[in-house]
Amino acid sequence: MDVGFIGLGRMGRGMVASLLRDGHKVRVWNRSAGAAEGLDGATVVESAAEAFRGEAAITMLADDAALRSVIVEGGLLDGAERPGLHLSMSTISVALSRDLAAIHARAGVPYIAAPVFGRPNVAEAGELNIVCAGPDEAVARAAPLLDAMGAKTWPFGPEAPRANAVKLAGNFMLISAIEAMGEACAFAEGHGVPGADLLDLLTNTLFASPVYKGYGASIAANRYEPPGFNLKLGAKDVRLALQAAEAVGVPMPFASVLRDGLIEAMAHGDADKDLAALAKVSARRSGRG
Amino acid sequence: MDVGFIGLGRMGRGMVASLLRDGHKVRVWNRSAGAAEGLDGATVVESAAEAFRGEAAITMLADDAALRSVIVEGGLLDGAERPGLHLSMSTISVALSRDLAAIHARAGVPYIAAPVFGRPNVAEAGELNIVCAGPDEAVARAAPLLDAMGAKTWPFGPEAPRANAVKLAGNFMLISAIEAMGEACAFAEGHGVPGADLLDLLTNTLFASPVYKGYGASIAANRYEPPGFNLKLGAKDVRLALQAAEAVGVPMPFASVLRDGLIEAMAHGDADKDLAALAKVSARRSGRG
Amino acid sequence: MDVGFIGLGRMGRGMVASLLRDGHKVRVWNRSAGAAEGLDGATVVESAAEAFRGEAAITMLADDAALRSVIVEGGLLDGAERPGLHLSMSTISVALSRDLAAIHARAGVPYIAAPVFGRPNVAEAGELNIVCAGPDEAVARAAPLLDAMGAKTWPFGPEAPRANAVKLAGNFMLISAIEAMGEACAFAEGHGVPGADLLDLLTNTLFASPVYKGYGASIAANRYEPPGFNLKLGAKDVRLALQAAEAVGVPMPFASVLRDGLIEAMAHGDADKDLAALAKVSARRSGRG
Amino acid sequence: MDVGFIGLGRMGRGMVASLLRDGHKVRVWNRSAGAAEGLDGATVVESAAEAFRGEAAITMLADDAALRSVIVEGGLLDGAERPGLHLSMSTISVALSRDLAAIHARAGVPYIAAPVFGRPNVAEAGELNIVCAGPDEAVARAAPLLDAMGAKTWPFGPEAPRANAVKLAGNFMLISAIEAMGEACAFAEGHGVPGADLLDLLTNTLFASPVYKGYGASIAANRYEPPGFNLKLGAKDVRLALQAAEAVGVPMPFASVLRDGLIEAMAHGDADKDLAALAKVSARRSGRG
């Protein structure tokens, strides 16, 4: 397919590589120049508008502000040439997704929310898990793109914001797993058991899953650099989850604990460490930090 | 080996079956009669003292009170005939394990703490994960028994109470996983996404591990009976974890949230439901219970 | 002084009455008509712009959105006639106050943040406690107005947003007091002690202060209507406090608990009850609701 | 009256002084010698048994263990000479009070639970607030003693443990007030407002009560020594409250936050500081500690 791709961070670059590998024709654009280097086969365009056209446009930006800036404030939906569909893959708020769905409907551009689970190397391999919600017909047309980027696409019906809610729920569970490991390790250490030994047992048995193994390894090694997923981005996702929860009347005490812990971590200089550094908070609170 | 086994609850019966299958000679005793029915090949004895002798004695009782009653108040360590070692496999407090280690040392009976992870069917299959700590020499002698009951024995050194700390840490993480799923489902439902759909995605990807799959299935089906692991026993384990954490100066905010949620669940009649019923608390709090 | 007053809710009407009583000349405006009824002596004007001029303009609006709509989106600071100073008395976010301080500085209109503590009857009596921050010279000019409305003005220096931070801190402490009473009463009731008896003791001794006596009386009587301070407005203030806390890296676990409890209260239909109805959450959680 | 008094800590000494001032005849005993020095007019006896007789015996000990040791393990209720009533004024668990009520009933000695609110100087002045529950007839006989020690006696009916529940509820509210001030101050400091200025405003207006003024002054001055009420004793009371809450099915999220904060405070060396040092935890968590 002829597709435009906006947002060439580590995740975006991996996704573009997967699209190219599958034979798609990709125009790429990034706010800061130079991000497209090494993406052999992609066509670098000069403006977001040139990327936002063709059979499909894909956006993979850092946060609400970036997406809002490019799409809404950039006036992309008012342009003469517009894409056949917009595959919006950033992790953003449910509220912004709802706004975007409405704006796209008025502009006559099908809007699909398709946030992903997976780290940059998984994106590079085209093995992401993609959470997808949007109009059936548009989702069907986007299938070749989704297949190129993902190991599996998980459909959540026609209402786009639901995919964003699912993504936030998943990240909330992921960060909860880190907090649970952090507290468990502080507890174990207090009783003379190295946290690494505890995690070796648990992440190879009851909790033998990617999230526990991956973050557990960082915690066991007390190694939080270079970051795979920045702690401050995790804090942003918890904030979005709390806001979306409040909007529909759902208390989330675990998310509240995460919020307080992440703020504490950032107040102690760990904003740009890996999210697993949340575990340091439990150690510090117990006087072992 | 010639072994006595005290405590024939669902877990204990499965463990005895595994011992018999491996050719061990097992004398069994249970406080209430009739519990040994169906354990063909086991020798039912009339008193705890008759079980607490031979090459090894194994205890698998419900809680601190039961173990203390049988061993300490029952005066088993003062008897003329005593076992070659005591394999203490109940989930008990770190403090009681410390007391027992001291009492056994005075009595000259090697004490091994060996709590387990696994449900009754796993015990039956001899596939438990056994957390083991105690004197090296005694642990070596107990190996044939541990091998009969477990898929793997995880060694945690010579100080017995550490195994109990590890077990409590594991159960804390397990119940935290349930709470995280409960909050995530309430959040998803608030946004129109069935909790079952959310969990189908997450427990098959990021969280594809036994704990998430097992408890996730109960939550997805909103089915909490018959219980696999009674909610009130989970509440007891959280209490033990909090006490042991306080004893070594470790705050555990997630455990505190679990405590409050489990109390709320019991106050609403779910004490004897499966532990997964903790998820109902999140639903109720959001007005969807 | 010649003063314009925007916002005639229950608080605003009381404040206008106090200004008139002290001999000030007051032009009043409210978004919805009819709100000025009974304010004998006040001059009702037809537009916010007519109120936002003279020696001083006072705003007392419900929230960020209302204030932003009238002042910023309404373009009041671009008008030809502008007031000698703006006394901004609404309970708003620290962030909006910072924005407004900057906008006013550019427009050359001195901006004073002066949120208040006190219920409508206290406003009517001119006995509010006023938290005041802004340029010294402007604050000095506003003194006759502050004296008319307040029992005492508490100065917090020249940076206006600090007064808003102080107001949010105060409301946080107030709602924390309600939660503490709610939990204490659920605890007491569980032990057979009527909550009213517990509060009678405590609010007449250790906690003999206006907040405890006032909200304690509502809780003791289990009477939450008519509302003095709407629960949903309290929830808004907690949200503003949490946002402002996150902005400066301060975890607030009590505020997080309040957030979850207030969301639960609203999910059960108590958004428009008095804030004291937060105590019902503790009762419900313990199965006595 | 002819009264024996057991427990001469700072509180106990003040209470004995008040009894002597009112003309009562007081035999005193303390586990460690020398504690009676300066209590002119009191008769020092050699054993707890000699104090536990006469018209009334009063106990004022540090905790459950001390009271249990003296009364139960010391066998005082089995003695030939026993007091006309036992006024049990220590802050103890509800569960122990229930046990003691039963034991005393069997021994035929009326048992009154009468824990107090007030610091040592208040005890010295005979101005305590006394929470009192026990058999009506015995309470009537104890009136002269209660009047000597207290400004007011608050009756809570015939079931003694209720008075202990009330005392724990009060201490829970007191420590919650400290936590709320601690968080509010960290918040204010983050926004450039000195905590002392915030507390000056709030403890003289909305929160103008003894608890807020007293602990607020310590927090404002960041001065936690010498301790008036040791932080570790406050931690003990929160633990007792949480246990008593769990026993009757009442979740207490604020108490859980207090528990975690107090453990953190002790893990950082503040166990023997004044309870107000809990506020340091909020400062430390925000990177300002």
PDB file of N, CA, C and O in Angstrom, chain D residues 197-236:
ATOM      1  N   ASP D 197       4.109  28.984  57.398  1.00  0.00           N
ATOM      2  CA  ASP D 197       3.101  30.003  57.061  1.00  0.00           C
ATOM      3  C   ASP D 197       1.743  29.346  56.792  1.00  0.00           C
ATOM      4  O   ASP D 197       0.696  29.864  57.193  1.00  0.00           O
ATOM      5  N   LEU D 198       1.794  28.222  56.074  1.00  0.00           N
ATOM      6  CA  LEU D 198       0.541  27.514  55.800  1.00  0.00           C
ATOM      7  C   LEU D 198      -0.134  27.106  57.110  1.00  0.00           C
ATOM      8  O   LEU D 198      -1.338  27.315  57.297  1.00  0.00           O
ATOM      9  N   LEU D 199       0.662  26.519  58.013  1.00  0.00           N
ATOM     10  CA  LEU D 199       0.088  26.027  59.265  1.00  0.00           C
ATOM     11  C   LEU D 199      -0.358  27.158  60.176  1.00  0.00           C
ATOM     12  O   LEU D 199      -1.328  27.020  60.924  1.00  0.00           O
ATOM     13  N   ASP D 200       0.334  28.280  60.114  1.00  0.00           N
ATOM     14  CA  ASP D 200      -0.078  29.437  60.915  1.00  0.00           C
ATOM     15  C   ASP D 200      -1.511  29.821  60.549  1.00  0.00           C
ATOM     16  O   ASP D 200      -2.356  30.042  61.423  1.00  0.00           O
ATOM     17  N   LEU D 201      -1.773  29.866  59.249  1.00  0.00           N
ATOM     18  CA  LEU D 201      -3.129  30.182  58.790  1.00  0.00           C
ATOM     19  C   LEU D 201      -4.123  29.099  59.231  1.00  0.00           C
ATOM     20  O   LEU D 201      -5.134  29.382  59.885  1.00  0.00           O
ATOM     21  N   LEU D 202      -3.830  27.857  58.874  1.00  0.00           N
ATOM     22  CA  LEU D 202      -4.849  26.818  59.031  1.00  0.00           C
ATOM     23  C   LEU D 202      -5.096  26.429  60.482  1.00  0.00           C
ATOM     24  O   LEU D 202      -6.233  26.139  60.866  1.00  0.00           O
ATOM     25  N   THR D 203      -4.040  26.430  61.297  1.00  0.00           N
ATOM     26  CA  THR D 203      -4.252  26.008  62.688  1.00  0.00           C
ATOM     27  C   THR D 203      -4.814  27.142  63.547  1.00  0.00           C
ATOM     28  O   THR D 203      -5.108  26.935  64.725  1.00  0.00           O
ATOM     29  N   ASN D 204      -4.966  28.315  62.945  1.00  0.00           N
ATOM     30  CA  ASN D 204      -5.621  29.410  63.669  1.00  0.00           C
ATOM     31  C   ASN D 204      -7.021  29.690  63.147  1.00  0.00           C
ATOM     32  O   ASN D 204      -7.681  30.609  63.616  1.00  0.00           O
ATOM     33  N   THR D 205      -7.432  28.914  62.146  1.00  0.00           N
ATOM     34  CA  THR D 205      -8.770  29.137  61.577  1.00  0.00           C
ATOM     35  C   THR D 205      -9.538  27.806  61.547  1.00  0.00           C
ATOM     36  O   THR D 205     -10.009  27.357  62.572  1.00  0.00           O
ATOM     37  N   LEU D 206      -9.585  27.184  60.377  1.00  0.00           N
ATOM     38  CA  LEU D 206     -10.374  25.961  60.215  1.00  0.00           C
ATOM     39  C   LEU D 206      -9.984  24.857  61.200  1.00  0.00           C
ATOM     40  O   LEU D 206     -10.813  24.035  61.575  1.00  0.00           O
ATOM     41  N   PHE D 207      -8.701  24.814  61.532  1.00  0.00           N
ATOM     42  CA  PHE D 207      -8.188  23.702  62.334  1.00  0.00           C
ATOM     43  C   PHE D 207      -7.671  24.179  63.687  1.00  0.00           C
ATOM     44  O   PHE D 207      -6.694  23.662  64.208  1.00  0.00           O
ATOM     45  N   ALA D 208      -8.342  25.186  64.234  1.00  0.00           N
ATOM     46  CA  ALA D 208      -7.893  25.744  65.514  1.00  0.00           C
ATOM     47  C   ALA D 208      -8.290  24.805  66.659  1.00  0.00           C
ATOM     48  O   ALA D 208      -9.211  25.085  67.411  1.00  0.00           O
ATOM     49  N   SER D 209      -7.582  23.694  66.771  1.00  0.00           N
ATOM     50  CA  SER D 209      -7.868  22.748  67.849  1.00  0.00           C
ATOM     51  C   SER D 209      -6.545  22.282  68.442  1.00  0.00           C
ATOM     52  O   SER D 209      -5.486  22.423  67.826  1.00  0.00           O
ATOM     53  N   PRO D 210      -6.599  21.714  69.646  1.00  0.00           N
ATOM     54  CA  PRO D 210      -5.347  21.335  70.326  1.00  0.00           C
ATOM     55  C   PRO D 210      -4.426  20.451  69.497  1.00  0.00           C
ATOM     56  O   PRO D 210      -3.214  20.685  69.436  1.00  0.00           O
ATOM     57  N   VAL D 211      -4.968  19.423  68.846  1.00  0.00           N
ATOM     58  CA  VAL D 211      -4.122  18.502  68.098  1.00  0.00           C
ATOM     59  C   VAL D 211      -3.374  19.221  66.972  1.00  0.00           C
ATOM     60  O   VAL D 211      -2.163  19.052  66.800  1.00  0.00           O
ATOM     61  N   TYR D 212      -4.083  20.006  66.209  1.00  0.00           N
ATOM     62  CA  TYR D 212      -3.441  20.687  65.086  1.00  0.00           C
ATOM     63  C   TYR D 212      -2.453  21.738  65.558  1.00  0.00           C
ATOM     64  O   TYR D 212      -1.376  21.892  65.001  1.00  0.00           O
ATOM     65  N   LYS D 213      -2.830  22.472  66.596  1.00  0.00           N
ATOM     66  CA  LYS D 213      -1.923  23.500  67.093  1.00  0.00           C
ATOM     67  C   LYS D 213      -0.656  22.873  67.673  1.00  0.00           C
ATOM     68  O   LYS D 213       0.463  23.308  67.390  1.00  0.00           O
ATOM     69  N   GLY D 214      -0.844  21.822  68.454  1.00  0.00           N
ATOM     70  CA  GLY D 214       0.307  21.206  69.116  1.00  0.00           C
ATOM     71  C   GLY D 214       1.265  20.567  68.126  1.00  0.00           C
ATOM     72  O   GLY D 214       2.444  20.935  68.059  1.00  0.00           O
ATOM     73  N   TYR D 215       0.762  19.630  67.338  1.00  0.00           N
ATOM     74  CA  TYR D 215       1.653  18.948  66.388  1.00  0.00           C
ATOM     75  C   TYR D 215       2.058  19.886  65.254  1.00  0.00           C
ATOM     76  O   TYR D 215       3.155  19.784  64.718  1.00  0.00           O
ATOM     77  N   GLY D 216       1.152  20.796  64.893  1.00  0.00           N
ATOM     78  CA  GLY D 216       1.483  21.761  63.842  1.00  0.00           C
ATOM     79  C   GLY D 216       2.685  22.611  64.223  1.00  0.00           C
ATOM     80  O   GLY D 216       3.535  22.922  63.390  1.00  0.00           O
ATOM     81  N   ALA D 217       2.772  22.978  65.491  1.00  0.00           N
ATOM     82  CA  ALA D 217       3.903  23.794  65.934  1.00  0.00           C
ATOM     83  C   ALA D 217       5.216  23.033  65.771  1.00  0.00           C
ATOM     84  O   ALA D 217       6.232  23.596  65.350  1.00  0.00           O
ATOM     85  N   SER D 218       5.202  21.732  66.075  1.00  0.00           N
ATOM     86  CA  SER D 218       6.414  20.924  65.904  1.00  0.00           C
ATOM     87  C   SER D 218       6.813  20.849  64.437  1.00  0.00           C
ATOM     88  O   SER D 218       7.989  20.970  64.079  1.00  0.00           O
ATOM     89  N   ILE D 219       5.819  20.615  63.584  1.00  0.00           N
ATOM     90  CA  ILE D 219       6.095  20.492  62.150  1.00  0.00           C
ATOM     91  C   ILE D 219       6.609  21.822  61.606  1.00  0.00           C
ATOM     92  O   ILE D 219       7.583  21.868  60.850  1.00  0.00           O
ATOM     93  N   ALA D 220       5.962  22.904  61.998  1.00  0.00           N
ATOM     94  CA  ALA D 220       6.367  24.226  61.512  1.00  0.00           C
ATOM     95  C   ALA D 220       7.809  24.525  61.891  1.00  0.00           C
ATOM     96  O   ALA D 220       8.573  25.098  61.115  1.00  0.00           O
ATOM     97  N   ALA D 221       8.193  24.105  63.102  1.00  0.00           N
ATOM     98  CA  ALA D 221       9.553  24.385  63.568  1.00  0.00           C
ATOM     99  C   ALA D 221      10.521  23.281  63.171  1.00  0.00           C
ATOM    100  O   ALA D 221      11.727  23.387  63.419  1.00  0.00           O
ATOM    101  N   ASN D 222      10.002  22.218  62.542  1.00  0.00           N
ATOM    102  CA  ASN D 222      10.830  21.062  62.171  1.00  0.00           C
ATOM    103  C   ASN D 222      11.628  20.582  63.403  1.00  0.00           C
ATOM    104  O   ASN D 222      12.810  20.288  63.322  1.00  0.00           O
ATOM    105  N   ARG D 223      10.939  20.505  64.527  1.00  0.00           N
ATOM    106  CA  ARG D 223      11.566  20.173  65.807  1.00  0.00           C
ATOM    107  C   ARG D 223      10.815  18.978  66.416  1.00  0.00           C
ATOM    108  O   ARG D 223       9.634  19.076  66.732  1.00  0.00           O
ATOM    109  N   TYR D 224      11.541  17.860  66.561  1.00  0.00           N
ATOM    110  CA  TYR D 224      10.872  16.615  66.952  1.00  0.00           C
ATOM    111  C   TYR D 224      11.480  16.000  68.202  1.00  0.00           C
ATOM    112  O   TYR D 224      11.235  14.844  68.509  1.00  0.00           O
ATOM    113  N   GLU D 225      12.290  16.783  68.876  1.00  0.00           N
ATOM    114  CA  GLU D 225      12.873  16.296  70.116  1.00  0.00           C
ATOM    115  C   GLU D 225      12.829  17.404  71.160  1.00  0.00           C
ATOM    116  O   GLU D 225      13.027  18.568  70.802  1.00  0.00           O
ATOM    117  N   PRO D 226      12.631  17.119  72.451  1.00  0.00           N
ATOM    118  CA  PRO D 226      12.303  15.786  72.966  1.00  0.00           C
ATOM    119  C   PRO D 226      10.903  15.370  72.548  1.00  0.00           C
ATOM    120  O   PRO D 226      10.057  16.242  72.302  1.00  0.00           O
ATOM    121  N   PRO D 227      10.655  14.081  72.474  1.00  0.00           N
ATOM    122  CA  PRO D 227       9.334  13.616  72.063  1.00  0.00           C
ATOM    123  C   PRO D 227       8.298  13.797  73.152  1.00  0.00           C
ATOM    124  O   PRO D 227       8.578  13.586  74.330  1.00  0.00           O
ATOM    125  N   GLY D 228       7.080  14.200  72.748  1.00  0.00           N
ATOM    126  CA  GLY D 228       5.953  14.223  73.689  1.00  0.00           C
ATOM    127  C   GLY D 228       5.269  12.860  73.619  1.00  0.00           C
ATOM    128  O   GLY D 228       4.894  12.277  74.627  1.00  0.00           O
ATOM    129  N   PHE D 229       5.140  12.353  72.422  1.00  0.00           N
ATOM    130  CA  PHE D 229       4.473  11.065  72.156  1.00  0.00           C
ATOM    131  C   PHE D 229       5.375  10.381  71.125  1.00  0.00           C
ATOM    132  O   PHE D 229       5.468  10.832  69.987  1.00  0.00           O
ATOM    133  N   ASN D 230       6.064   9.329  71.567  1.00  0.00           N
ATOM    134  CA  ASN D 230       7.034   8.688  70.684  1.00  0.00           C
ATOM    135  C   ASN D 230       6.411   8.129  69.413  1.00  0.00           C
ATOM    136  O   ASN D 230       5.379   7.463  69.475  1.00  0.00           O
ATOM    137  N   LEU D 231       7.083   8.368  68.315  1.00  0.00           N
ATOM    138  CA  LEU D 231       6.581   7.886  67.030  1.00  0.00           C
ATOM    139  C   LEU D 231       6.342   6.383  67.039  1.00  0.00           C
ATOM    140  O   LEU D 231       5.341   5.892  66.517  1.00  0.00           O
ATOM    141  N   LYS D 232       7.208   5.626  67.662  1.00  0.00           N
ATOM    142  CA  LYS D 232       7.000   4.168  67.645  1.00  0.00           C
ATOM    143  C   LYS D 232       5.767   3.756  68.439  1.00  0.00           C
ATOM    144  O   LYS D 232       5.150   2.743  68.143  1.00  0.00           O
ATOM    145  N   LEU D 233       5.395   4.561  69.435  1.00  0.00           N
ATOM    146  CA  LEU D 233       4.156   4.257  70.150  1.00  0.00           C
ATOM    147  C   LEU D 233       2.951   4.578  69.275  1.00  0.00           C
ATOM    148  O   LEU D 233       1.934   3.881  69.301  1.00  0.00           O
ATOM    149  N   GLY D 234       3.074   5.625  68.489  1.00  0.00           N
ATOM    150  CA  GLY D 234       2.010   5.933  67.531  1.00  0.00           C
ATOM    151  C   GLY D 234       1.873   4.805  66.516  1.00  0.00           C
ATOM    152  O   GLY D 234       0.753   4.418  66.150  1.00  0.00           O
ATOM    153  N   ALA D 235       3.011   4.273  66.078  1.00  0.00           N
ATOM    154  CA  ALA D 235       2.975   3.153  65.129  1.00  0.00           C
ATOM    155  C   ALA D 235       2.277   1.950  65.750  1.00  0.00           C
ATOM    156  O   ALA D 235       1.510   1.240  65.103  1.00  0.00           O
ATOM    157  N   LYS D 236       2.531   1.746  67.030  1.00  0.00           N
ATOM    158  CA  LYS D 236       1.869   0.643  67.745  1.00  0.00           C
ATOM    159  C   LYS D 236       0.349   0.856  67.762  1.00  0.00           C
ATOM    160  O   LYS D 236      -0.428  -0.068  67.526  1.00  0.00           O
TER     161      LYS D 236
END
